[in-house]
Coordinates of C-alpha atoms in Angstrom, one line a residue:
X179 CA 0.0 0.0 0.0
X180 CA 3.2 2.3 1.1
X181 CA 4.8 1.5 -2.2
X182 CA 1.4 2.0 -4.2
X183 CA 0.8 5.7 -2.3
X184 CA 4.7 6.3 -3.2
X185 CA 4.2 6.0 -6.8
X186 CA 1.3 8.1 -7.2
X187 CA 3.3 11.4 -5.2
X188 CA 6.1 10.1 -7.9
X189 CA 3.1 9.9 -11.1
X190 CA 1.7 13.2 -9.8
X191 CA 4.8 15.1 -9.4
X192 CA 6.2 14.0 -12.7
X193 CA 2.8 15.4 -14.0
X194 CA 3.3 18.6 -12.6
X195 CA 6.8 18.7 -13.9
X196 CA 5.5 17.8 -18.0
X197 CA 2.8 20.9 -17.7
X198 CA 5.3 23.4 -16.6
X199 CA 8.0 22.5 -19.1
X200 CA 4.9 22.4 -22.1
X201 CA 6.0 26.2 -21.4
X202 CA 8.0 27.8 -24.6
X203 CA 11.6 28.0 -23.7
X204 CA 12.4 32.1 -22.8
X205 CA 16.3 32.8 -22.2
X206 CA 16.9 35.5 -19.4
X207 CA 20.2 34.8 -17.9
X208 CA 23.5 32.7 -18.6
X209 CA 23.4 29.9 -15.8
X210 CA 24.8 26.7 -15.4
X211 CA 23.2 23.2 -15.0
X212 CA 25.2 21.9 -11.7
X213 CA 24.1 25.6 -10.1
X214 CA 20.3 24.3 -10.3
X215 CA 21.1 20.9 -8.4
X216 CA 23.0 22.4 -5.4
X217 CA 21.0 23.5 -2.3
X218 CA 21.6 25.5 0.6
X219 CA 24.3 24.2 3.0
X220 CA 22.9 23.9 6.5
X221 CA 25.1 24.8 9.8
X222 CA 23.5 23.3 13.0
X223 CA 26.4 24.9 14.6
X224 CA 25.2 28.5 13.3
X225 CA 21.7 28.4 13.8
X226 CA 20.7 32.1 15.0
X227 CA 16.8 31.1 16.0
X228 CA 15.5 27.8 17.5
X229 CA 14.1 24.7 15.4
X230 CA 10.3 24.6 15.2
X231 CA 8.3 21.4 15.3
X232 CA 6.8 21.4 11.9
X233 CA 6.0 19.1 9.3
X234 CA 7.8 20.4 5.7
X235 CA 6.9 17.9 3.3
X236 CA 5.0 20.0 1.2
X237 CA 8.4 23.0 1.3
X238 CA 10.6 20.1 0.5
X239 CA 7.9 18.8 -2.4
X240 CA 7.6 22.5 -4.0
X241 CA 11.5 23.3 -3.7
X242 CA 12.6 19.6 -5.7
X243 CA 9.6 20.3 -8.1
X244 CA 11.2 23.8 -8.8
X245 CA 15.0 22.1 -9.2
X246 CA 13.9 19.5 -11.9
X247 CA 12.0 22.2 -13.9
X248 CA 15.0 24.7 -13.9
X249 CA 17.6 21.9 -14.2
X250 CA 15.4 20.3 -17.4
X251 CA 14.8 24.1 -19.1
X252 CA 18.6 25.2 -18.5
X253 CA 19.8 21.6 -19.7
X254 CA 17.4 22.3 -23.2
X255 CA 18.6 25.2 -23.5
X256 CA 22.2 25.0 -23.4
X257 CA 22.5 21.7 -25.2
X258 CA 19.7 23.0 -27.8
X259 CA 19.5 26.2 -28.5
X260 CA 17.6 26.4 -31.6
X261 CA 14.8 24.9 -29.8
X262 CA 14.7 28.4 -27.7
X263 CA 12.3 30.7 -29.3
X264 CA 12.5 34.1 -26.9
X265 CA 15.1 35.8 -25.5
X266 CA 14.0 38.2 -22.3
X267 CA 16.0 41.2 -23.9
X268 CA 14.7 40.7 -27.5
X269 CA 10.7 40.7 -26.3
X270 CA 8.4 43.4 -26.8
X271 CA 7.5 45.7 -24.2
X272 CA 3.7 44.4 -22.4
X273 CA 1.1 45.6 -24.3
X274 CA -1.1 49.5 -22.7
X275 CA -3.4 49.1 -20.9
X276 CA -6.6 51.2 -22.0
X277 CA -9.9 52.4 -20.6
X278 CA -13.2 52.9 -21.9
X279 CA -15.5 55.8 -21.3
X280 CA -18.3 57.4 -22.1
X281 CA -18.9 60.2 -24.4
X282 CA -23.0 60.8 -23.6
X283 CA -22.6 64.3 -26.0
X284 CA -21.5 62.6 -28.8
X285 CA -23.0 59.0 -28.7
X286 CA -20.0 56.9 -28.6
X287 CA -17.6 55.2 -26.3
X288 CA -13.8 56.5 -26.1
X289 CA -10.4 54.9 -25.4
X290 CA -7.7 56.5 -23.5
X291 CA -4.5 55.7 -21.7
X292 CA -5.4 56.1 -17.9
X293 CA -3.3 59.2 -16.8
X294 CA -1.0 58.2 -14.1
X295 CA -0.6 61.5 -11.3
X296 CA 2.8 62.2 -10.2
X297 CA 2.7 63.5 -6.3
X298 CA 4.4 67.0 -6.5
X299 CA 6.1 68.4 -3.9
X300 CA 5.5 72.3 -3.3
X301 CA 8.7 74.1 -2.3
X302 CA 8.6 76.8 0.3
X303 CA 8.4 80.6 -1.1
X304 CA 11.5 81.1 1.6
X305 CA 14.1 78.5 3.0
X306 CA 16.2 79.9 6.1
X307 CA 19.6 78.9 5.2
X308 CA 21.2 80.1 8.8
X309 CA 23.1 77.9 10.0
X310 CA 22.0 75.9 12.7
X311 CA 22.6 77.2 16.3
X312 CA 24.8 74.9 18.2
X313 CA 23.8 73.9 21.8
X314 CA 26.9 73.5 24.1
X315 CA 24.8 73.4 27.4
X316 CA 22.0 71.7 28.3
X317 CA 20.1 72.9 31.1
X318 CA 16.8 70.8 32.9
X319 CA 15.2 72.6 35.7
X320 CA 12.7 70.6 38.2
X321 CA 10.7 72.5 40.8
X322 CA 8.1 70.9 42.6
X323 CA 6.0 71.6 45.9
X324 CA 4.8 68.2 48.2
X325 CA 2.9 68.0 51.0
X326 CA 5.1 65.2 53.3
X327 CA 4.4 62.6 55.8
X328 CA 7.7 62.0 57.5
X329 CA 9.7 59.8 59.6
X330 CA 13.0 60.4 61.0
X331 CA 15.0 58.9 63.6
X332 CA 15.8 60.5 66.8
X333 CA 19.3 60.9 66.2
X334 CA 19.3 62.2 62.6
X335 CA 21.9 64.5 61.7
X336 CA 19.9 67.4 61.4
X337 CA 17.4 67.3 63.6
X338 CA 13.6 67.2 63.4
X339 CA 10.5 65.1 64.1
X340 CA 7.7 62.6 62.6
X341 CA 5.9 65.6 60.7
X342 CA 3.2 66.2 58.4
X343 CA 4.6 69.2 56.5
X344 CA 5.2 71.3 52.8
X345 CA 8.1 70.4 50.9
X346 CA 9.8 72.6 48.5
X347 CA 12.3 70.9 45.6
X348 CA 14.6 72.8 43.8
X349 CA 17.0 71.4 40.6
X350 CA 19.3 72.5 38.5
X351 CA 21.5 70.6 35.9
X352 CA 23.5 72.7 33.6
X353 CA 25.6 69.5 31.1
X354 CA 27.8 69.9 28.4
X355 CA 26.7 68.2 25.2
X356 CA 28.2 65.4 24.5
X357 CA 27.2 65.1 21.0
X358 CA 28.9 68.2 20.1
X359 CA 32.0 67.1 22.7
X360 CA 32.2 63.5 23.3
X361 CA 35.5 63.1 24.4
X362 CA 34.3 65.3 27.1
X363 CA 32.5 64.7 30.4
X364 CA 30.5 68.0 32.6
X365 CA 27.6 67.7 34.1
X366 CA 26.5 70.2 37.1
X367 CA 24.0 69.6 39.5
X368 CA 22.4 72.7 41.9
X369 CA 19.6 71.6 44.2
X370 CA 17.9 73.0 47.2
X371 CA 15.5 71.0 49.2
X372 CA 13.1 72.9 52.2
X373 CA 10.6 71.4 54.4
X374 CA 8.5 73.7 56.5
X375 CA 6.2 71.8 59.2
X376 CA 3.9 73.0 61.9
X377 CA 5.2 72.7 65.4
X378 CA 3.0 71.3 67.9
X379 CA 5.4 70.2 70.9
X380 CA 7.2 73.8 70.5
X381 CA 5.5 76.3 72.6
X382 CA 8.5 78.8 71.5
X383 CA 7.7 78.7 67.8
X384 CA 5.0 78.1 65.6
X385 CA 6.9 76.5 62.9
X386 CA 10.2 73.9 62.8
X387 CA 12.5 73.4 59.7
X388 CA 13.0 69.6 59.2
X389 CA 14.2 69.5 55.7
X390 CA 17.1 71.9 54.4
X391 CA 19.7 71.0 52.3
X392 CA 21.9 73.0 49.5
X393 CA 23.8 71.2 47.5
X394 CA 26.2 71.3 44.5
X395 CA 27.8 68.9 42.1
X396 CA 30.1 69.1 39.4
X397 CA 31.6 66.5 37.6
X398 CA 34.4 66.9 35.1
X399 CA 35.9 64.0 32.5
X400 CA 37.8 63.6 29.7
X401 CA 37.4 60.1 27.5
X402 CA 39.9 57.4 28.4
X403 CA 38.3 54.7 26.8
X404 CA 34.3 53.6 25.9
X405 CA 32.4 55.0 28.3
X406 CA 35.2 55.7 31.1
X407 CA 36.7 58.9 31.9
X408 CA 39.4 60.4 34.0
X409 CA 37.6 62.5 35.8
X410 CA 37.8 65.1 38.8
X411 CA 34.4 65.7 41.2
X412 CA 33.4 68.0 43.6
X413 CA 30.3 68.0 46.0
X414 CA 29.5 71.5 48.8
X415 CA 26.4 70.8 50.8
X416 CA 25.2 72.8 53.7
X417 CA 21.6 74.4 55.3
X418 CA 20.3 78.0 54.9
X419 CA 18.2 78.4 58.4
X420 CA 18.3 78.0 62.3
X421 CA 17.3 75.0 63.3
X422 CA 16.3 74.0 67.2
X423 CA 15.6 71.5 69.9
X424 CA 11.8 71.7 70.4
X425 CA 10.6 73.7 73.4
X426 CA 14.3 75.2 73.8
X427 CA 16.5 77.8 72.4
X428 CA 19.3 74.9 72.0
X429 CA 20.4 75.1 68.4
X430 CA 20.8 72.0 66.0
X431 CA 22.2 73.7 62.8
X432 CA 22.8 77.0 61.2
X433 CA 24.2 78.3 58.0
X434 CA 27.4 76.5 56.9
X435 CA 27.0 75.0 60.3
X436 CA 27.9 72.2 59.3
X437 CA 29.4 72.6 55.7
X438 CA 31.0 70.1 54.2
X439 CA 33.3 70.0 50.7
X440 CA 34.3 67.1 49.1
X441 CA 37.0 67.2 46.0
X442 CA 38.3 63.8 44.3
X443 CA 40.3 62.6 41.5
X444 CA 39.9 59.4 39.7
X445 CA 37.9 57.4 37.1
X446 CA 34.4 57.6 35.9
X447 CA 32.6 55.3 33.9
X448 CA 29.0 57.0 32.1
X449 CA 26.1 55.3 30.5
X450 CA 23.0 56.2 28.9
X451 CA 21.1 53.6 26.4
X452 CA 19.6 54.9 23.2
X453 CA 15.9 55.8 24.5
X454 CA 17.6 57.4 27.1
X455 CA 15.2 55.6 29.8
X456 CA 18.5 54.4 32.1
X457 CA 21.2 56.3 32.9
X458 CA 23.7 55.2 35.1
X459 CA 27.3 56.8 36.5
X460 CA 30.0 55.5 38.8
X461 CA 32.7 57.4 40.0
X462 CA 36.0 56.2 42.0
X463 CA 38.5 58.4 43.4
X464 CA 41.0 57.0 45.4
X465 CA 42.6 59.6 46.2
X466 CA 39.8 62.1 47.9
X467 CA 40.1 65.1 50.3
X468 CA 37.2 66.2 52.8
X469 CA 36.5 69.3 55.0
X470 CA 34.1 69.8 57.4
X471 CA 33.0 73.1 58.8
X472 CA 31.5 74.5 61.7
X473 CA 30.9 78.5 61.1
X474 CA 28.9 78.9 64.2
X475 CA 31.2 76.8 67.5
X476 CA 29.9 79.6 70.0
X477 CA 26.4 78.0 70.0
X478 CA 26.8 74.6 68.2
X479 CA 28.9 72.1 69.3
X480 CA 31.5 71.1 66.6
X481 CA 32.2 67.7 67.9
X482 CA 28.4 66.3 66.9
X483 CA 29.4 67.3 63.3
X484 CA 32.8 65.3 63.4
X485 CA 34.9 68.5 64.2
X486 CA 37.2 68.8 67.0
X487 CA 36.0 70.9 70.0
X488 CA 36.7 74.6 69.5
X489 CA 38.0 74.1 65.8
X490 CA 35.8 74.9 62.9
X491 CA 37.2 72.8 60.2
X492 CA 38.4 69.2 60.2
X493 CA 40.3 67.7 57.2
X494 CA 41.2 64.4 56.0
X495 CA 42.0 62.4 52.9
X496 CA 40.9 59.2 51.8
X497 CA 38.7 57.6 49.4
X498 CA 35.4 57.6 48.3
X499 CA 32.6 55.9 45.7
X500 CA 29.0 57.7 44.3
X501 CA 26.5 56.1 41.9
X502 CA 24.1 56.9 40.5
X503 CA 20.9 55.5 38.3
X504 CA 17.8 57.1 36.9
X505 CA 15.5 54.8 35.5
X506 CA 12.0 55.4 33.9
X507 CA 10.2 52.1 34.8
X508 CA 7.3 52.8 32.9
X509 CA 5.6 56.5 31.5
X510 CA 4.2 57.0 35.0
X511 CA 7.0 55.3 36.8
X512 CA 10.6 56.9 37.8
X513 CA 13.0 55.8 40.2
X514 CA 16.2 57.8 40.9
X515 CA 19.0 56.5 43.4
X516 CA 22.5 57.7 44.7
X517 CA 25.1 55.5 46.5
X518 CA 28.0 57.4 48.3
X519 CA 30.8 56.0 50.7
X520 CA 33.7 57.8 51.9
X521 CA 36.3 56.4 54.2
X522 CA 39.5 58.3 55.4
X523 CA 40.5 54.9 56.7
X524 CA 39.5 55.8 60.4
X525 CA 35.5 56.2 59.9
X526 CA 33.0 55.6 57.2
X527 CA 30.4 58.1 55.9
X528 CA 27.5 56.9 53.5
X529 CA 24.7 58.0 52.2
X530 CA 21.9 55.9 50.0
X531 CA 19.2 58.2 48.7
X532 CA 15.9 56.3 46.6
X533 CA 13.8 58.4 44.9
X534 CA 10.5 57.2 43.4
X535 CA 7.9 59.0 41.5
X536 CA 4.2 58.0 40.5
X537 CA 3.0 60.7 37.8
X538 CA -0.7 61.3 37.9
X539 CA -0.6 64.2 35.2
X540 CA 1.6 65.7 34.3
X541 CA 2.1 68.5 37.0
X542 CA 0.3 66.5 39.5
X543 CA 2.3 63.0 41.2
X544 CA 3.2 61.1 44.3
X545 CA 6.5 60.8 45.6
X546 CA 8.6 58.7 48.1
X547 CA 12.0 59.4 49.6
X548 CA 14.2 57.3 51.8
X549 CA 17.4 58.4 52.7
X550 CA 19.8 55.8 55.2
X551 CA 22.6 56.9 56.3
X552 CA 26.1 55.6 58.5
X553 CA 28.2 58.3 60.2
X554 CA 31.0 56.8 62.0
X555 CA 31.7 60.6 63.0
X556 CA 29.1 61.0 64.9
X557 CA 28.0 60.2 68.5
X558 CA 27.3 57.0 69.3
X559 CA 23.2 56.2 69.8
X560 CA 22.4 53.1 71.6
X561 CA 19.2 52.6 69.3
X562 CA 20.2 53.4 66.0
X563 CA 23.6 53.3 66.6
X564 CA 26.2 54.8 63.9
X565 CA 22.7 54.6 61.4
X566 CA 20.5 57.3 60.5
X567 CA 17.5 56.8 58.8
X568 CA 14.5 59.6 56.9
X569 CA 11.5 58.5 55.0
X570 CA 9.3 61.1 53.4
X571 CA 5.7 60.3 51.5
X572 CA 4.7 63.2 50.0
X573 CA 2.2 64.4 47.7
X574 CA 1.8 67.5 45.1
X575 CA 3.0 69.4 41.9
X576 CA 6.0 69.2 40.1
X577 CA 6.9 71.3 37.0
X578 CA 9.8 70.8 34.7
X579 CA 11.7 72.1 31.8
X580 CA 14.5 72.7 29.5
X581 CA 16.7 74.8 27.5
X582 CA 20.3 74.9 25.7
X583 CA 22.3 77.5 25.0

């Protein structure tokens, strides 16, 4: 039964075979019989996508079909010529194609050539040809104003209580394009961040500061090699305003009280993918020098900032590490972090800031913030520790924008 099922694919392909070649003979390219009978080479080895489980008798069927007509037609016509009547280049254009309409005035029907419309393309009465301004800086501004729900531990650097308060966020990055200079690396970073609460417990004010921070970053590279640069950094951070124990006129912080400057050398390395949704920086400098400053030692005490008693700056050299990564999880979705360690080889300072914001509309979107941070420096708590910890919730309107110039 196999063998009578077998012979009639054979019969019926042969058919197939003896109708196509009842064809008259056309010549349209030199080609040689053995180049009809070879078929693709197959490397397992190199297979770039996975096998599927399919059945391809019927490819196989139509490909060999196609082989014994091309070999038969290309065999004819190289051992018989005369036997070929057309040749592809000699043939005569297709025949026009015409239409019929018609002509109810006249009472008869008329032929034409159907008219084929070319798309024209107006050109503008006036082309600007000045030349194209070139942005060296890029600048992004972010200001946004939250209403918070905060946490903070007692022994936080800076003072302050679990709040419900306003929140004000400032940013400025000023960059240097690096698609006009991409061997070079400078990106600049101004922010200012305020948090004004009402003040319950204090019977001496009616408002408390638990959020104030100015801080600058500046990062300068040149290219060493892909996406790492030999780069210098600098980070100044300090508060603007008083800040106090509650119920007391003991004072916590003050301007540039503390201050604290930061200035390392080293290598950076600098990514950003294509659709610019991740963005991610690492900077080491082993070789890093650190000041702290107390402006104020007549009504602050130095030594809870890390500063020797009656001295208002303490120096030291050592090493430090930042990352960071901004990453747009989704439209709505954004989650910024920052990773900082710096050691003088006596005591170890970090700081891990998350940042994660849920857009509602545009200006309108929810935002969390947790900030924990390790301060060898500092006094010793017997809760927390050397560890610090703030979490913020907050909720409100956020406005940004750029420019270049």
């Amino acid at each position: 039964m196999m063998l009578l099922c077998a012979a009639a694919g054979a019969m019926a392909q042969s058919n197939r075979t003896r109708v196509k070649l009842l064809m008259p003979l056309v010549f349209d390219k030199q080609k040689v019989v053995n180049d009809t009978l070879k078929s693709p080479s197959i490397h397992p080895e190199k297979k770039s996508t996975p096998d599927l489980d399919y059945d391809r008798f019927w490819l196989d069927d139509v490909l060999s079909d196609r082989e014994r007509v091309d070999h038969e037609r290309y065999r004819t016509i190289l051992k018989s010529p005369e036997v070929v009547p057309y040749n592809s280049q000699n043939m005569r254009e297709a025949p026009k194609e015409y239409v019929v309409k018609a002509n109810p005035s006249k009472n008869y029907l008329e032929i034409e050539t159907p008219k084929v419309e070319e798309e024209t393309m107006e050109m503008p009465t006036f082309i600007d040809r000045r030349p194209e301004k070139r942005h060296n800086w890029l600048h992004t501004f972010g200001i946004s104003t939250h209403f918070t729900q905060a946490f903070i531990s007692d022994n936080w650097y800076q003072g302050g209580e679990n709040n419900v308060n306003v929140l004000g966020d400032f940013q400025w990055n000023f960059n240097l394009n690096q698609k006009l200079h991409p061997k070079y690396l400078f990106d600049n970073t101004l922010r200012y961040k305020v948090g004004v609460m009402s003040s319950q417990s204090d019977t001496l004010r009616k408002y408390a500061i638990n959020e104030d921070i100015l801080q600058f970053n500046s990062m300068f590279g040149y290219k060493a090699i892909k996406n790492w640069y030999y780069s210098t950094s600098l980070q100044f951070k300090t508060q603007m305003f008083n800040t106090y124990k509650a119920n007391t006129n003991t004072m916590k912080a003050s301007l540039l009280s503390p201050a604290e400057l930061n200035i390392g050398v080293g290598m950076t390395y600098n990514y950003k993918d294509q659709e610019g949704i991740k963005t991610f920086s690492l900077s080491l400098a082993p070789l890093s020098y650190n000041m702290k400053y107390c402006r104020d030692i007549d009504n602050l005490d130095p030594v809870s900032f890390g500063i020797d008693a009656g001295h208002h700056f303490a120096h030291s050299f050592g090493s430090k590490m930042e990352a960071r990564l901004n990453w747009s999880i989704s439209p709505n979705i954004s989650w910024s972090s920052r990773f900082y360690v710096y050691s003088n080889y006596e005591y170890v300072q970090g700081d891990w800031e998350n940042t994660v914001d849920f857009s509602i509309t545009r200006h309108l979107s929810t935002r969390i913030f947790v900030h924990l941070r390790y301060d060898k420096s500092r006094p010793y708590n017997d809760t927390w520790k050397y560890w610090q910890l703030k979490e913020i919730l907050s909720f409100g309107l956020t406005y940004r924008f750029s420019t270049a110039n």
